[in-house]
Short mmCIF file of C-alpha atoms in Angstrom, two decimals:
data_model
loop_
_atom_site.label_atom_id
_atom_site.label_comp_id
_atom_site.label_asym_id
_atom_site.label_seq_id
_atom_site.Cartn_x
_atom_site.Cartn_y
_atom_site.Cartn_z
CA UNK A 210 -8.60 15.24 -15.56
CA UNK A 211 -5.64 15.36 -12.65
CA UNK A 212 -6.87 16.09 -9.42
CA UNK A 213 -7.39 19.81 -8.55
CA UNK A 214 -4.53 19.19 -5.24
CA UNK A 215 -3.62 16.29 -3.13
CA UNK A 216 -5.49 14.25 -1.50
CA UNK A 217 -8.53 15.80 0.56
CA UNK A 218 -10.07 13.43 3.00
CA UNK A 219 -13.67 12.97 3.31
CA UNK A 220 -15.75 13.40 6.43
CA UNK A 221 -17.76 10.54 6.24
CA UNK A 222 -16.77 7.12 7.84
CA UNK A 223 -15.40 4.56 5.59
CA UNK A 224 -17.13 1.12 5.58
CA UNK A 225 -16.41 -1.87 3.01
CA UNK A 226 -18.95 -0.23 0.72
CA UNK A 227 -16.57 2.51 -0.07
CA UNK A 228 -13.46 0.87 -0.82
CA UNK A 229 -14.89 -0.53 -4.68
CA UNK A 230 -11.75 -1.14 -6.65
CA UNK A 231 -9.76 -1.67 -3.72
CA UNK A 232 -7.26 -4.62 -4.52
CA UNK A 233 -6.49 -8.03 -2.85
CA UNK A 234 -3.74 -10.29 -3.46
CA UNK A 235 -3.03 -13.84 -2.50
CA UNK A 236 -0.05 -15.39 -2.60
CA UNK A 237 0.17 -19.17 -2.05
CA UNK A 238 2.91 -21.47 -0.63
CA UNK A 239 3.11 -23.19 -4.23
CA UNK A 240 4.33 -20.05 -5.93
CA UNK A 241 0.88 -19.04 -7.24
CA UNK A 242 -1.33 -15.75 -6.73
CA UNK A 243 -4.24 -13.91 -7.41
CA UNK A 244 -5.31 -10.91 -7.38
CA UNK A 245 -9.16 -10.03 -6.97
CA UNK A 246 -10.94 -6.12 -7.32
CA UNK A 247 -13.41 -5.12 -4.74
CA UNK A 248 -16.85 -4.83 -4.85
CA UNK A 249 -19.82 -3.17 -2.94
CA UNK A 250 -22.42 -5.24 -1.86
CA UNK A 251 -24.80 -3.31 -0.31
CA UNK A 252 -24.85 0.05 1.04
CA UNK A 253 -22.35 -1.13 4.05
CA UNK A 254 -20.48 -3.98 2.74
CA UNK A 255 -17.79 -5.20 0.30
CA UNK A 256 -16.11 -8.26 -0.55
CA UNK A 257 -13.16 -9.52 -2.61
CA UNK A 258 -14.26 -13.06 -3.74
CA UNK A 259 -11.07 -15.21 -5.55
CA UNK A 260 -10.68 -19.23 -5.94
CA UNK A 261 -11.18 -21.17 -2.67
CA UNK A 262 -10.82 -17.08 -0.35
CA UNK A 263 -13.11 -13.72 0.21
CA UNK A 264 -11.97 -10.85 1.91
CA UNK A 265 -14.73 -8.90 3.42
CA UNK A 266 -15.56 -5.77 5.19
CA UNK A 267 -19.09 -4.20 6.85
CA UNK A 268 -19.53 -1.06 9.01
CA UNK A 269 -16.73 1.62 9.58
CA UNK A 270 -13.39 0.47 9.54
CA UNK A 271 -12.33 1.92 12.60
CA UNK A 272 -14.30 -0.92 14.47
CA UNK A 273 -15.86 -3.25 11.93
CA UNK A 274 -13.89 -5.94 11.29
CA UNK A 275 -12.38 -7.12 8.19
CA UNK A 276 -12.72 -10.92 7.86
CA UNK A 277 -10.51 -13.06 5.80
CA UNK A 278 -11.61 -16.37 4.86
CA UNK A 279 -9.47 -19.27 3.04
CA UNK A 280 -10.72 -22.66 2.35
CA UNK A 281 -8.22 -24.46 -0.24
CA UNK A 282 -5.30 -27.07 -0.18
CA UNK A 283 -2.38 -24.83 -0.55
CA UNK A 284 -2.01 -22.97 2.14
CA UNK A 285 -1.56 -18.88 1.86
CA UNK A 286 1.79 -17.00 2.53
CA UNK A 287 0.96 -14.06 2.10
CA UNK A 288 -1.86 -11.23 1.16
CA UNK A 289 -1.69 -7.96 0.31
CA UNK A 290 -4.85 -4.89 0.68
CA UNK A 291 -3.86 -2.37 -1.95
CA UNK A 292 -7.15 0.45 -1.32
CA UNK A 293 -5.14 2.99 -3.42
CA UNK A 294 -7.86 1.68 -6.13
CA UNK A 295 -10.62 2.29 -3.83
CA UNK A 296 -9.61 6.22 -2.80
CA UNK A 297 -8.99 4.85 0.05
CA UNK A 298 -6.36 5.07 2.75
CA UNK A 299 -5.32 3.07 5.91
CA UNK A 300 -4.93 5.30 9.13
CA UNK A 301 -2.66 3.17 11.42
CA UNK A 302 -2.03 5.94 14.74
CA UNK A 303 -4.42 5.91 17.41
CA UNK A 304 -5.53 8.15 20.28
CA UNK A 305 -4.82 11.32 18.26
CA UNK A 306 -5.35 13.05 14.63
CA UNK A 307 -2.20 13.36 12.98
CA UNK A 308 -3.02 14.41 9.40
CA UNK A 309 -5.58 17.01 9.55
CA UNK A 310 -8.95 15.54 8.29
CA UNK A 311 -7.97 11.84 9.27
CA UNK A 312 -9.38 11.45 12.64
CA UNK A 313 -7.84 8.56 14.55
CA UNK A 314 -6.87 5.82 13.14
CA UNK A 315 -6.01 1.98 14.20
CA UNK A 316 -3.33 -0.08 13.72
CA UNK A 317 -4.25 -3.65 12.11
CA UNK A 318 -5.28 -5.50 15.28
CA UNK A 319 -6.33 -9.34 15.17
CA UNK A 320 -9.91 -9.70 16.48
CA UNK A 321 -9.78 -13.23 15.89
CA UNK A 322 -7.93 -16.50 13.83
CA UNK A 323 -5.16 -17.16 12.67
CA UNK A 324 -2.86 -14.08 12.63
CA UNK A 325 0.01 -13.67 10.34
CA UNK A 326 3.71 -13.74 11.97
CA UNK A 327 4.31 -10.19 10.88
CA UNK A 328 2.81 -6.78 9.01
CA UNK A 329 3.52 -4.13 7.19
CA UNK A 330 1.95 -1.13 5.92
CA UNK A 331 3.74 0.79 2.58
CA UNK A 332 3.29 3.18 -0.10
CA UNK A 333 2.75 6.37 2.15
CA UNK A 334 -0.40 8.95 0.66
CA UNK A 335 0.63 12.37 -0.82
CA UNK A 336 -0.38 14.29 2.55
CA UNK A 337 0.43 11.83 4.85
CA UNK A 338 2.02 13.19 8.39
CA UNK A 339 3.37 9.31 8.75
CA UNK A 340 -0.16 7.71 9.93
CA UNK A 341 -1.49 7.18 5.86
CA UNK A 342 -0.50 4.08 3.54
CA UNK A 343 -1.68 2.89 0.58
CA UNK A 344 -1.12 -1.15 1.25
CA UNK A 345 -1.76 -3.10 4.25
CA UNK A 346 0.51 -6.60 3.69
CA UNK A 347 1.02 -9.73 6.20
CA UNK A 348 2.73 -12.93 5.77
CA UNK A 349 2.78 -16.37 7.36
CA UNK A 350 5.75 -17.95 8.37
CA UNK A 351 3.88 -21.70 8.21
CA UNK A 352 0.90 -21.00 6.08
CA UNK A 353 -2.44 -20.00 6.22
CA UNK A 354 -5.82 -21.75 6.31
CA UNK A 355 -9.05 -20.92 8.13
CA UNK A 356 -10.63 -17.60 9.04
CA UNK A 357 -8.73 -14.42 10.14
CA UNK A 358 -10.70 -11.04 11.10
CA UNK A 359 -8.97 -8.20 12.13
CA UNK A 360 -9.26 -4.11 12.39
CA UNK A 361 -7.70 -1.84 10.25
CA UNK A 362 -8.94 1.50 10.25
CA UNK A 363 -9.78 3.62 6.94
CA UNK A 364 -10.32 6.81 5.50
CA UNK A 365 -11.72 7.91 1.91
CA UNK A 366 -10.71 10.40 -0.60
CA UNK A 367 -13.02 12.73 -2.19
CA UNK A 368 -13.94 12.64 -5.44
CA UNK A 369 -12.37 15.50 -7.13
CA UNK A 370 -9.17 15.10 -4.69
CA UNK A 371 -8.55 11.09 -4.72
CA UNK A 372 -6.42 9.29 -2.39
CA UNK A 373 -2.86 9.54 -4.08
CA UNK A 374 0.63 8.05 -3.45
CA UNK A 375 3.70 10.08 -2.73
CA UNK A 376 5.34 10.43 -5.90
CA UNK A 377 8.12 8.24 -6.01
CA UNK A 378 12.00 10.23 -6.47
CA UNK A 379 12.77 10.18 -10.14
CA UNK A 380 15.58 7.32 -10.89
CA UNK A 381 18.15 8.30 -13.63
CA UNK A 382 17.76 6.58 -16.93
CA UNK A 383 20.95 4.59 -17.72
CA UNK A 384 21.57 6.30 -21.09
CA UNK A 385 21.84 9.31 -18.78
CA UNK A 386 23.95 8.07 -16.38
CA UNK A 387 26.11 6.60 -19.17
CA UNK A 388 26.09 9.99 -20.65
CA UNK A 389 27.27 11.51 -17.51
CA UNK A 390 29.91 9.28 -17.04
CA UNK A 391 31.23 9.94 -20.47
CA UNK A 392 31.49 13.78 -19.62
CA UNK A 393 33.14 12.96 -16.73
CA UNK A 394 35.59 10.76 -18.14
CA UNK A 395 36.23 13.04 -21.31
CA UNK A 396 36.39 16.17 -18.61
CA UNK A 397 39.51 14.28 -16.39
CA UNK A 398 41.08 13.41 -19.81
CA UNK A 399 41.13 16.77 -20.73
CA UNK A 400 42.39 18.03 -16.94
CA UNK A 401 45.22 15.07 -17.30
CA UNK A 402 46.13 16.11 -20.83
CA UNK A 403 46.59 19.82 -19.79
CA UNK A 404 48.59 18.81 -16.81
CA UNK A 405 50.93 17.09 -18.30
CA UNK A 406 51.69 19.46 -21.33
CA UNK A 407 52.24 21.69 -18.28
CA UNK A 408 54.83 19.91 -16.57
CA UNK A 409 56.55 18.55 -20.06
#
């Protein structure tokens, strides 16, 4: 069944536990990826677990750290947290609540590691007041290897409202546009036709 309205927020804390479904992706510096589901491990703790890499998370978001761990030849480029899967959403403003029901949030912060040379959060939530994004992403200019941790605060949807994306603006089919064009066209003939019967 669609939800009953947009995204409600839930009280509680969000900890790795929560965030099931949530999904990671690796890219690699060879051109390959992978993409791994979350999973709770125990009643405070999830992990994504993919070929030579885990991603995990215990505790509340908001100062648990997430801890990224890579072990293989090729060296990452770039990863990407998509917790849209997991009703969940990242919070990124601090020091104030700026959706009502999200508390305050944190910006991704490195803790510790490697970090990567840049960010960036996308896919905004359905309520969001500009503090509430669907994907965390980060990329390395040289490559990756090691262990990363770093904060990133959460929050998690309810069950009968999940977290959901702003819905993107409808983009015109191109038989439509075609078909538009063709009025057009046919409508300016017609103007240019009259016109000149006019003035002959």
């Amino acid at each position: 069944a669609p939800p009953l309205q947009a995204t409600t927020l839930s009280s509680a804390s969000t900890s790795g536990y929560h965030m099931a479904g949530t999904e990671v992706t690796v890219n690699f510096f060879s051109g390959g990826s992978e993409t791994v589901s979350w999973i709770a491990t125990d009643s405070m703790t999830g992990i994504a677990s993919g070929t030579n890499w885990s991603m995990s998370q215990s505790n509340n978001t908001f100062s648990g750290p997430w801890i990224f761990n890579y072990s293989g030849l090729d060296s990452v480029a770039s990863l990407m947290i998509n917790v849209i899967p997991g009703n969940t959403t990242f919070d990124t403003i601090s020091g104030r609540e700026v959706t009502p029901g999200s508390g305050n949030g944190r910006l991704f912060t490195l803790v510790s590691g490697q970090g990567p040379d840049s960010f960036n959060y996308s896919v905004p939530i359905d309520i969001s007041s500009g503090d509430l994004f669907g994907t965390l992403s980060m990329s390395w200019n040289q490559g990756f290897t090691g262990m990363m941790s770093f904060i990133a605060d959460t929050d998690s949807g309810t069950m009968d409202d999940p977290v959901t994306p702003v819905e993107p603006t409808p983009v015109p089919e191109p038989t439509s546009v075609l078909g538009l064009l063709a009025v057009s066209a046919f409508g300016a003939a017609s103007t240019w036709k009259r016109k000149h019967q006019q003035d002959n």
